[in-house]
mmCIF file of C-alpha atoms and ligand atoms in Angstrom:
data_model
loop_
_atom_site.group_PDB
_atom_site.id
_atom_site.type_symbol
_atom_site.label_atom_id
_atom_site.label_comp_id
_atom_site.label_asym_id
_atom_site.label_seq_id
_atom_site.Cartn_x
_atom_site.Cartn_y
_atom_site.Cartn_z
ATOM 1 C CA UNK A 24 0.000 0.000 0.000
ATOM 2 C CA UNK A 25 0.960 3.080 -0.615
ATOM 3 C CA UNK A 26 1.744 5.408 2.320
ATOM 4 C CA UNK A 27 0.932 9.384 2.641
ATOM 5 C CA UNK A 28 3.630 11.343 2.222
ATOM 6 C CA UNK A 29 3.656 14.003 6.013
ATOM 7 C CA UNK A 30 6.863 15.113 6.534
ATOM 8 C CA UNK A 31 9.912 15.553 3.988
ATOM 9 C CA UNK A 32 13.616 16.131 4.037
ATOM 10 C CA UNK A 33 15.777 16.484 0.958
ATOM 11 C CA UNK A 34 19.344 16.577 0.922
ATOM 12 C CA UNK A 35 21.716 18.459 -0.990
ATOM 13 C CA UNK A 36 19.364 21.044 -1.010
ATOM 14 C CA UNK A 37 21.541 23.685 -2.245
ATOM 15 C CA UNK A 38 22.251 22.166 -5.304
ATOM 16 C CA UNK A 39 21.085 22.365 -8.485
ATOM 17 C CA UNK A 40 18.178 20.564 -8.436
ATOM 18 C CA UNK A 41 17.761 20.529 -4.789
ATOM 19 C CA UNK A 42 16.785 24.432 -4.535
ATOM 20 C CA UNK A 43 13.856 24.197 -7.245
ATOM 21 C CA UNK A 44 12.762 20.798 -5.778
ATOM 22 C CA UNK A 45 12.109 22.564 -1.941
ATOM 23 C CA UNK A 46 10.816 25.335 -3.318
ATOM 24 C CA UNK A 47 8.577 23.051 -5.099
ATOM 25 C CA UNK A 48 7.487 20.381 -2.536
ATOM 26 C CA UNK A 49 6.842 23.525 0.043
ATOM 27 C CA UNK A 50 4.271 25.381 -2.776
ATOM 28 C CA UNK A 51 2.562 21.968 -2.373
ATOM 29 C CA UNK A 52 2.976 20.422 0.995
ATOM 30 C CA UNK A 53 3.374 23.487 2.990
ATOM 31 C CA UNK A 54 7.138 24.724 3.873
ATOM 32 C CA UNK A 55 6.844 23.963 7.464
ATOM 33 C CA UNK A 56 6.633 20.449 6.128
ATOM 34 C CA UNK A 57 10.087 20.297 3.927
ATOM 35 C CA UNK A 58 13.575 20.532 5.663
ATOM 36 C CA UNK A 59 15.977 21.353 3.504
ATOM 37 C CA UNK A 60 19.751 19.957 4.282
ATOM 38 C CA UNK A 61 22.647 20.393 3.073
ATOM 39 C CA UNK A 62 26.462 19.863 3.869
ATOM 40 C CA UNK A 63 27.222 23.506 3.309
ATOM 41 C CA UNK A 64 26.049 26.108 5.360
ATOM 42 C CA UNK A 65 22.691 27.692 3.514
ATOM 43 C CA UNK A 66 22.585 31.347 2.595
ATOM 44 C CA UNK A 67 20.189 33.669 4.753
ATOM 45 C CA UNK A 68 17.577 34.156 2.664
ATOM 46 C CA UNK A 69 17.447 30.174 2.367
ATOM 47 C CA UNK A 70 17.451 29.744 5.844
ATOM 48 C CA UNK A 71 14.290 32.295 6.667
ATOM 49 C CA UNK A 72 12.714 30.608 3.290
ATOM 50 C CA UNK A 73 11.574 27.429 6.105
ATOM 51 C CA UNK A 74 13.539 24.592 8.211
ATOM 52 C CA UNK A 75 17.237 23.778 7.526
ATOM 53 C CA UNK A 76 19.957 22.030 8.141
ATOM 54 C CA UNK A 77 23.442 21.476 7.702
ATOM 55 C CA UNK A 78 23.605 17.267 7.249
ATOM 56 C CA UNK A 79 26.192 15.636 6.158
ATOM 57 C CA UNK A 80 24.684 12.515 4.834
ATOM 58 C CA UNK A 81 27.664 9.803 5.326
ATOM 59 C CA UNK A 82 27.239 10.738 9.133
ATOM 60 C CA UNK A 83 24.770 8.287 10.089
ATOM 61 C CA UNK A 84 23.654 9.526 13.800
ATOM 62 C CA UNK A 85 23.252 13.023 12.236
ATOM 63 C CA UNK A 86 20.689 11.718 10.046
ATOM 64 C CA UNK A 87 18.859 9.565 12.415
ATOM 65 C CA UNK A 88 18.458 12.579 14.866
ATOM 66 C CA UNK A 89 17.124 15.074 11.884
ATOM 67 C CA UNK A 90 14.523 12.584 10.257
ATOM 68 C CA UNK A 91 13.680 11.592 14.127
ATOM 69 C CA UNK A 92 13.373 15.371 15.424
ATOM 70 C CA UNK A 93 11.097 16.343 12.414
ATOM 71 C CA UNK A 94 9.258 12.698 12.164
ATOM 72 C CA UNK A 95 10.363 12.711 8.618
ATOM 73 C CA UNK A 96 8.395 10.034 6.557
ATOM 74 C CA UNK A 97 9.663 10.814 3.193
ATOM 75 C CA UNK A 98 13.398 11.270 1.696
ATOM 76 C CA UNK A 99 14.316 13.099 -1.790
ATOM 77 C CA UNK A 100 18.141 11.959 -1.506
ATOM 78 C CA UNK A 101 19.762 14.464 -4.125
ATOM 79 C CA UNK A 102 23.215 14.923 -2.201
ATOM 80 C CA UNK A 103 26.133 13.211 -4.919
ATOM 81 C CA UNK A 104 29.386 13.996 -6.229
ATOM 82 C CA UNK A 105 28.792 14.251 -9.941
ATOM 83 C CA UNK A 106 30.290 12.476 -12.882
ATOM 84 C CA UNK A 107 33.144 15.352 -13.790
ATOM 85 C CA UNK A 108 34.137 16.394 -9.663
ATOM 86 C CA UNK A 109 34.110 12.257 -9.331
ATOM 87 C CA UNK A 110 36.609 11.426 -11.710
ATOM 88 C CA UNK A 111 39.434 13.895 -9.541
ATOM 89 C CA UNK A 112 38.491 11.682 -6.701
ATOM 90 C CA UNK A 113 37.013 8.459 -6.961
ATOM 91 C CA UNK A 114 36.971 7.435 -3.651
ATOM 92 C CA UNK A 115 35.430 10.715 -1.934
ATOM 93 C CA UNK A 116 32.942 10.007 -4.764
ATOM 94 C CA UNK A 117 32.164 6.561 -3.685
ATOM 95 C CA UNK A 118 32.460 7.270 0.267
ATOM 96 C CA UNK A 119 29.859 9.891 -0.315
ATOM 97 C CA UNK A 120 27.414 8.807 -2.799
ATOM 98 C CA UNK A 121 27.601 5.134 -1.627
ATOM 99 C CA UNK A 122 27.582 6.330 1.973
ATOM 100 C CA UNK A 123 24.939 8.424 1.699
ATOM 101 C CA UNK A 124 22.564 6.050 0.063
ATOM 102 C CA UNK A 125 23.176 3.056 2.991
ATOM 103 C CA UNK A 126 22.686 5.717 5.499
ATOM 104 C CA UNK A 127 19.131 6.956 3.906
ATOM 105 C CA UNK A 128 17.908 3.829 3.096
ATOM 106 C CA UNK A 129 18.831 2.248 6.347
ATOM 107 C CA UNK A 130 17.237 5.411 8.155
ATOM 108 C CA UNK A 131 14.229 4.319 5.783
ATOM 109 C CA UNK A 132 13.993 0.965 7.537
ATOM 110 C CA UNK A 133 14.575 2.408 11.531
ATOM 111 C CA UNK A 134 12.030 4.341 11.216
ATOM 112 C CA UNK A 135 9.464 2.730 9.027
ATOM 113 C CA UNK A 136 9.260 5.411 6.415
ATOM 114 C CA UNK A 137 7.306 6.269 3.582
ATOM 115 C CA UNK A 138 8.854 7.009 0.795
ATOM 116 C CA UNK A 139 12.588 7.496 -0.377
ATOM 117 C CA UNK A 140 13.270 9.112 -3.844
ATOM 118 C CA UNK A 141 16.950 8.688 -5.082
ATOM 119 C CA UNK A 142 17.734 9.842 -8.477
ATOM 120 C CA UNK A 143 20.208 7.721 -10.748
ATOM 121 C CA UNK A 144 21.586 9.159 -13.979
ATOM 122 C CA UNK A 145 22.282 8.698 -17.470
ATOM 123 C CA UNK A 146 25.842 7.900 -16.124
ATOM 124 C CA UNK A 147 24.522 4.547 -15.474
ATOM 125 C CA UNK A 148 25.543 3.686 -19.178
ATOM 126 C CA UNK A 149 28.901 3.316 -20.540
ATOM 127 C CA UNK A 150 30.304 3.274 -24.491
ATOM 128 C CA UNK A 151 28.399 0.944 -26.756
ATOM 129 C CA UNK A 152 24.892 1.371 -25.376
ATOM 130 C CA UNK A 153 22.343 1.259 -28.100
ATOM 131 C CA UNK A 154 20.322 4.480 -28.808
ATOM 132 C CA UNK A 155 18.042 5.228 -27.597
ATOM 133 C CA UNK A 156 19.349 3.338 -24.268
ATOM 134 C CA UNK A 157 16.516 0.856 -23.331
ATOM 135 C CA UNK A 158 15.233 0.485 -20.061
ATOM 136 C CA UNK A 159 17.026 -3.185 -19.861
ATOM 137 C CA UNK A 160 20.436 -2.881 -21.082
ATOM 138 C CA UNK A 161 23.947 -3.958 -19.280
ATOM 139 C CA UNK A 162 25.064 -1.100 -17.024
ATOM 140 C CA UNK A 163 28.792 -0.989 -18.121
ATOM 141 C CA UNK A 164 29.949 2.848 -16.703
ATOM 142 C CA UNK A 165 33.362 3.992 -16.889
ATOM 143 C CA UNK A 166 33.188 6.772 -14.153
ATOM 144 C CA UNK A 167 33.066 6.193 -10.849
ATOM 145 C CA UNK A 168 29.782 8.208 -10.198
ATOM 146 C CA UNK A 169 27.869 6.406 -12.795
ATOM 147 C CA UNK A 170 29.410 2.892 -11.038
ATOM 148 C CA UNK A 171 27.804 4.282 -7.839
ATOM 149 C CA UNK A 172 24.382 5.380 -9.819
ATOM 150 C CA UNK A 173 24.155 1.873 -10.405
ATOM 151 C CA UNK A 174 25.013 0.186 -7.405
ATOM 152 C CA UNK A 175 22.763 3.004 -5.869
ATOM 153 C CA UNK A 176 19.671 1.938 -8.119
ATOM 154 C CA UNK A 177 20.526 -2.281 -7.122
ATOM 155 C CA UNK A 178 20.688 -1.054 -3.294
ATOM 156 C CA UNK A 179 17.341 0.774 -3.678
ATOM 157 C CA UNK A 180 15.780 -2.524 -5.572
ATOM 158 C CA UNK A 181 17.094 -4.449 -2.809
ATOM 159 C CA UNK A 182 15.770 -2.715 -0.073
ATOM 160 C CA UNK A 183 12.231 -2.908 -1.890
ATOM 161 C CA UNK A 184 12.110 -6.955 -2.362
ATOM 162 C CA UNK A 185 14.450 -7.407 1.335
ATOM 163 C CA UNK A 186 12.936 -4.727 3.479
ATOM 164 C CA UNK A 187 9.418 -3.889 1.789
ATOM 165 C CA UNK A 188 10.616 -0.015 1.663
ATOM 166 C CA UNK A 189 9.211 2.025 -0.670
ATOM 167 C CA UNK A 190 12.045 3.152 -2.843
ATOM 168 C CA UNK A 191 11.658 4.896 -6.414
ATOM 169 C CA UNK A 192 14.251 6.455 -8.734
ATOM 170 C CA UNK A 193 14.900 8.018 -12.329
ATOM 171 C CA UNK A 194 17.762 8.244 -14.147
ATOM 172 C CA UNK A 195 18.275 11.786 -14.756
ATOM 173 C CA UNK A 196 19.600 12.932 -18.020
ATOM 174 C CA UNK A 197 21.682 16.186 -18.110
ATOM 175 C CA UNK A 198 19.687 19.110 -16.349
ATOM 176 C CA UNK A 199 19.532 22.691 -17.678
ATOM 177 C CA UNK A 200 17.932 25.240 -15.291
ATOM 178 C CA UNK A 201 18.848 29.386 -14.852
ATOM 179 C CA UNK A 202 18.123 29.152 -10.930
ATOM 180 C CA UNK A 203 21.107 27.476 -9.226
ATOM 181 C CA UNK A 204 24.217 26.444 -11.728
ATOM 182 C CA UNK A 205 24.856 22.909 -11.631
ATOM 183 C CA UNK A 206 28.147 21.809 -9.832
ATOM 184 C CA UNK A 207 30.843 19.088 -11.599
ATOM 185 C CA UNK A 208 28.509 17.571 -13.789
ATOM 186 C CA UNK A 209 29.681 16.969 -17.717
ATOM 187 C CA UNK A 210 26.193 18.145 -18.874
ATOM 188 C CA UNK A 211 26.919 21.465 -17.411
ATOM 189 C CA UNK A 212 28.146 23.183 -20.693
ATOM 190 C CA UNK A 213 24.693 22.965 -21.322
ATOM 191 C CA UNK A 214 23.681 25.940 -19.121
ATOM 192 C CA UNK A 215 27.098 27.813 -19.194
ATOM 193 C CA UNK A 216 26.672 28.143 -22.547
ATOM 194 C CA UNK A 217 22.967 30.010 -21.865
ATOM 195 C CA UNK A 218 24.892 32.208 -18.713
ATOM 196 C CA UNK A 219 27.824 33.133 -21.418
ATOM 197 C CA UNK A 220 25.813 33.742 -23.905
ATOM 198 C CA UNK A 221 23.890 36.568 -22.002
ATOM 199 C CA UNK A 222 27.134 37.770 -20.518
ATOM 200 C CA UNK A 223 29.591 37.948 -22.924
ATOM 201 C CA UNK A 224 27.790 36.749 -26.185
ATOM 202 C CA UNK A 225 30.615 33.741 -26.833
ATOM 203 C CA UNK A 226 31.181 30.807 -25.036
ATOM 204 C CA UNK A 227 34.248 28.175 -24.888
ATOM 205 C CA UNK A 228 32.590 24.763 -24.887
ATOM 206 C CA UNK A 229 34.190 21.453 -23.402
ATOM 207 C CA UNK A 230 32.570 19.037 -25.465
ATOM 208 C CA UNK A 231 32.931 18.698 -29.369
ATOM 209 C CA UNK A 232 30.266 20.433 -31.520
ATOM 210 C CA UNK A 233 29.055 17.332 -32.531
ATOM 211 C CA UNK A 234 28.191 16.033 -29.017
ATOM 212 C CA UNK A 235 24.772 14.574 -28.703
ATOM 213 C CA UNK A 236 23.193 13.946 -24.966
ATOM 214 C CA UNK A 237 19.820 14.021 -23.571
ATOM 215 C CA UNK A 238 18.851 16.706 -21.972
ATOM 216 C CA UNK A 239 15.887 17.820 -19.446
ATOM 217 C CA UNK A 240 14.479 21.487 -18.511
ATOM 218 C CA UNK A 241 14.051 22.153 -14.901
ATOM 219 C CA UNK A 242 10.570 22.365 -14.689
ATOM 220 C CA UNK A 243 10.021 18.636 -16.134
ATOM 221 C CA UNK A 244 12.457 17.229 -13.697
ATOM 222 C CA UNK A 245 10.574 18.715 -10.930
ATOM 223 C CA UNK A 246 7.670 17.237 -12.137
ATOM 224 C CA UNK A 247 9.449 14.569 -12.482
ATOM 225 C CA UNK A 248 10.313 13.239 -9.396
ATOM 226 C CA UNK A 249 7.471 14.048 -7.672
ATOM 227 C CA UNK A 250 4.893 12.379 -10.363
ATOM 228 C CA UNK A 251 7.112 9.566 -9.568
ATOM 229 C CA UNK A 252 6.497 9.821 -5.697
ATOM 230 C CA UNK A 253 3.337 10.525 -5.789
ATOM 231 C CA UNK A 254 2.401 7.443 -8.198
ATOM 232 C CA UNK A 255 0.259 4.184 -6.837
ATOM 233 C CA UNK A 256 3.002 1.944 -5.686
ATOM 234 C CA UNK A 257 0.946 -1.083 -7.090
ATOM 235 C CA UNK A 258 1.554 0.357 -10.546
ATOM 236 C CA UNK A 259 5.400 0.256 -10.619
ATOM 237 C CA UNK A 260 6.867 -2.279 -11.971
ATOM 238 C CA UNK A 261 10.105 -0.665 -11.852
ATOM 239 C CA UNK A 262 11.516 0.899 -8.918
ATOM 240 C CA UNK A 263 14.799 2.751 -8.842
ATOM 241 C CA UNK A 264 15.867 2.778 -12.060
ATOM 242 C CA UNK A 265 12.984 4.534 -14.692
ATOM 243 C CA UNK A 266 14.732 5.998 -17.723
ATOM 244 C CA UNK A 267 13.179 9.226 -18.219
ATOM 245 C CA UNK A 268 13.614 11.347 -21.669
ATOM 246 C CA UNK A 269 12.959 15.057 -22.333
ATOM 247 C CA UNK A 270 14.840 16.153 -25.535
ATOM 248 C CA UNK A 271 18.439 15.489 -26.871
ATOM 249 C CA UNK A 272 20.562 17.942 -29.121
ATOM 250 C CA UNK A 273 24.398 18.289 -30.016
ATOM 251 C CA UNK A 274 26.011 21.447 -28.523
ATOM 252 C CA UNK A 275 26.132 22.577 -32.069
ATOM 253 C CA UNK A 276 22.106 22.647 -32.069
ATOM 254 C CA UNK A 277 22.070 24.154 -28.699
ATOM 255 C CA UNK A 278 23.931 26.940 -30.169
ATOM 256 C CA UNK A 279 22.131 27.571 -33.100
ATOM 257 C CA UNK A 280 18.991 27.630 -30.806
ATOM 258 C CA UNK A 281 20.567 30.124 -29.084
ATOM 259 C CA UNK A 282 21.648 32.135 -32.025
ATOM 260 C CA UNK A 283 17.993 32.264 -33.249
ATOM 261 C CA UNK A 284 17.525 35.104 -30.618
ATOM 262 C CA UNK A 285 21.433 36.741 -30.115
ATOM 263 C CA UNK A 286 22.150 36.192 -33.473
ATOM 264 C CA UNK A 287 26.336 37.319 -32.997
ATOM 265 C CA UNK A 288 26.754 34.391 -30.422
ATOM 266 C CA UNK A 289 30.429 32.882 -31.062
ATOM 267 C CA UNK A 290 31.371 29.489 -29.814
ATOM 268 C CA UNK A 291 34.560 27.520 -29.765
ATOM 269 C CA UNK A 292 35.006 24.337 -28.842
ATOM 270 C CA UNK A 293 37.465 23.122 -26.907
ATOM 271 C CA UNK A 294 37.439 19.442 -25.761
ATOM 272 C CA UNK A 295 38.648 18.666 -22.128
ATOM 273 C CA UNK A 296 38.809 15.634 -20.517
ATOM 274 C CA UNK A 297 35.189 15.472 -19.821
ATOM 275 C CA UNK A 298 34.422 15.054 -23.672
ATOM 276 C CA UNK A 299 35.471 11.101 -22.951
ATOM 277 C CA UNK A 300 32.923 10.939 -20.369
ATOM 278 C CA UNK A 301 30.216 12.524 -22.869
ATOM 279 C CA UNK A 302 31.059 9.894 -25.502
ATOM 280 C CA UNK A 303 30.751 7.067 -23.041
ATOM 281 C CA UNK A 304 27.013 8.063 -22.689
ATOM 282 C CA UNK A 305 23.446 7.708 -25.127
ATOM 283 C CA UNK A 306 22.589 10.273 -27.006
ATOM 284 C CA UNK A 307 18.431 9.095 -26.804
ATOM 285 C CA UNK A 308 16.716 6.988 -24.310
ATOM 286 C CA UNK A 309 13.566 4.734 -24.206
ATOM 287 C CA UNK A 310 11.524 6.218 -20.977
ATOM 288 C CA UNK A 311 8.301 3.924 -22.441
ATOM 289 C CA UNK A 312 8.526 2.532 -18.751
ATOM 290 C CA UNK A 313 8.213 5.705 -16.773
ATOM 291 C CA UNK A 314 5.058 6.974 -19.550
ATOM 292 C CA UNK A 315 3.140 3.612 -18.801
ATOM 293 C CA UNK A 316 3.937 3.054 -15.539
ATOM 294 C CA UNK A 317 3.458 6.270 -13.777
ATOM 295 C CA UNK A 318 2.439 8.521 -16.896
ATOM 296 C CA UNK A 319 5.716 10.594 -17.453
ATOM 297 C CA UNK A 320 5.238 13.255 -19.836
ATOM 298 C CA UNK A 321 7.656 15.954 -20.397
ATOM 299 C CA UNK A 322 6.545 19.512 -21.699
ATOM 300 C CA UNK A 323 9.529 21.730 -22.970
ATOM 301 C CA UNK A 324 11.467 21.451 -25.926
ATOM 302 C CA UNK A 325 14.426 22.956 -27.250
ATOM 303 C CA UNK A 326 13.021 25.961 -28.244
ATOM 304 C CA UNK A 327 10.686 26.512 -25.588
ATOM 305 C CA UNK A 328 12.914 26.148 -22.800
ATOM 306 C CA UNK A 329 15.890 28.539 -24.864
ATOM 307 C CA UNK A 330 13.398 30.806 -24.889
ATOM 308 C CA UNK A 331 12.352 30.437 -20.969
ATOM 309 C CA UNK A 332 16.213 30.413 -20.566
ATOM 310 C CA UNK A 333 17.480 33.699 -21.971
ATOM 311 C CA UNK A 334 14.273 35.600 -20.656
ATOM 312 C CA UNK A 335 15.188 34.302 -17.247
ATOM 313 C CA UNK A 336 19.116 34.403 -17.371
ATOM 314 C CA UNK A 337 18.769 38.514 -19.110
ATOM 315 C CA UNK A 338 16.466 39.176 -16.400
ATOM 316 C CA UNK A 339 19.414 38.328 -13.267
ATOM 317 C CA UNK A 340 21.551 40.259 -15.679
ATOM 318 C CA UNK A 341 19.790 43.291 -15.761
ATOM 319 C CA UNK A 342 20.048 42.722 -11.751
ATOM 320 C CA UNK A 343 23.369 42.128 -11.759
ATOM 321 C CA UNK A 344 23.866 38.770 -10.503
ATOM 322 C CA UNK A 345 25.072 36.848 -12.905
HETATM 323 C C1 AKB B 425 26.529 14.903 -14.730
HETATM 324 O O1 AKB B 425 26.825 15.443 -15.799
HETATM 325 O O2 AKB B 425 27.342 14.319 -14.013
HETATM 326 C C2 AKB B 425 25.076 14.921 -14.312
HETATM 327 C C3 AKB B 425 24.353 13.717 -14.751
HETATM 328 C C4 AKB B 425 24.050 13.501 -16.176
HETATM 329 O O3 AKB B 425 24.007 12.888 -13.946
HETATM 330 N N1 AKB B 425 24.443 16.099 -14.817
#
């Protein structure tokens, strides 16, 4: 059966995603009802916008006493090292994302909870995968985070079938948003390129011109994950691994997009190590799954969201924050 979903704590709540997802989950649960944690100390407009708290997730006791003091029933685990800041060091990337995940899930258990929501990632793939990348398909990565996405999506299977926890998961493509900028991922040259673009009108981009990835706008990966929590556990088939596609485009067309409305935009491209990471990825997934199962259906496009993203990223410019 499905439980309710009362009380919620996300962590890595300053990240990327993690901002827009509290801001999110407090519009519709009510903010006294989301603590947001993080392992950095939160700025002070986050900290008056409702509960936080510094967590570092790999500290097991910590966690215990935050999801005990708040009766947390529901966990949106974002806190990871991504693909790009994993690669300079493995280990901290497995201590922490590996870590983090036992600790949540066996916090889960303790305390008989009703939900946890850990996202996986395209990383889960490694070169060879056919495109689009199907929902069944050998998991072969060659980074260390996507080795942990997938041992992170088998830990969160096996806690369903060994513990009856609910655990549910999507494997995130690369995420593009103008609110928080994304921290050592290999997507992320797909929202400098928006921030330089307003700035300076040129950008110097790390993958080749002809890189192809999929791609998701912000306000479909919000939807996203909580669609996913929300859904009738009965109707999952799946659990922690539900490929979910939005759009997929080469840098090249992401420029050109761009170009449509500053028409002098200049990029070159200058391949860094990160470009080997890229390649080892799909360009296209099958997310047939996540659309039957729980009725995933993304909304922007390439276009749409370029134009959501320059409106947005000219407006902090005018303010003069970015
Ligand atoms: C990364 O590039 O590491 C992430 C991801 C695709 O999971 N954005």
């Amino acid at each position: 059966m499905t439980k309710p979903i009362e009380r919620i704590l996300v962590t890595g709540a300053l990240g990327q995603i993690g901002t827009e997802l509290v801001a999110a989950l407090r519009a519709r649960y009510g903010t006294e009802r989301v603590v947001a944690t993080d392992v950095r100390e939160a700025p002070q407009a986050f900290r008056e916008s409702g509960p936080f708290h510094t967590l570092d997730v790999t500290d097991l006791a910590a966690l215990e006493d935050v999801t005990t003091r708040y009766r947390i029933d529901t966990v949106f685990h974002l806190a990871a090292v991504l693909s790009a800041t994993g690669e300079k060091d493995p280990v901290r990337c497995w201590e922490i994302n590996m870590r983090g995940t036992m600790n949540v899930l066996r916090t889960g258990v303790a305390r008989g909870m009703a939900r946890i929501l850990i996202p996986s990632s395209i990383a889960v793939w490694g070169k060879g995968v056919p495109s689009p990348a199907p929902q069944e398909s050998a998991l072969k990565p060659t980074t260390m985070y996507g080795v942990t996405k997938v041992a992170g999506e088998l830990l969160g299977d096996y806690f369903v079938r060994r513990f009856n926890l609910d655990v549910r998961g999507l494997r995130y493509p690369g995420i593009i948003s103008a609110e928080t900028f994304p921290g050592g991922g290999t997507t992320d040259y797909a929202v400098a390129i928006y921030y330089d673009a307003v700035r300076y009108g040129r950008y110097t981009c790390f993958v080749r011109e002809d890189t192809r990835l999929p791609m998701m706008y912000m306000p479909d990966c919000i939807t996203a994950i909580i669609d996913l929590a929300e859904a009738d556990f009965a109707s999952l088939k799946h659990h922690c691994d539900f490929n979910v596609g939005s759009m997929s485009f080469s840098a090249g067309e992401l420029a050109a997009s761009i170009r449509r409305h500053i028409p002098d935009f200049t990029v070159e491209y200058k391949p860094d190590e990160r470009q080997i990471i890229a390649d080892s990825w799909p360009d296209e997934v099958d997310d047939s799954a996540a659309r039957e199962e729980w009725g995933w259906r993304p909304r922007y496009d390439l276009e749409a969201m370029t134009a959501d993203m320059l409106a947005k990223l000219r407006e902090k410019h005018a303010r003069g924050e970015i």
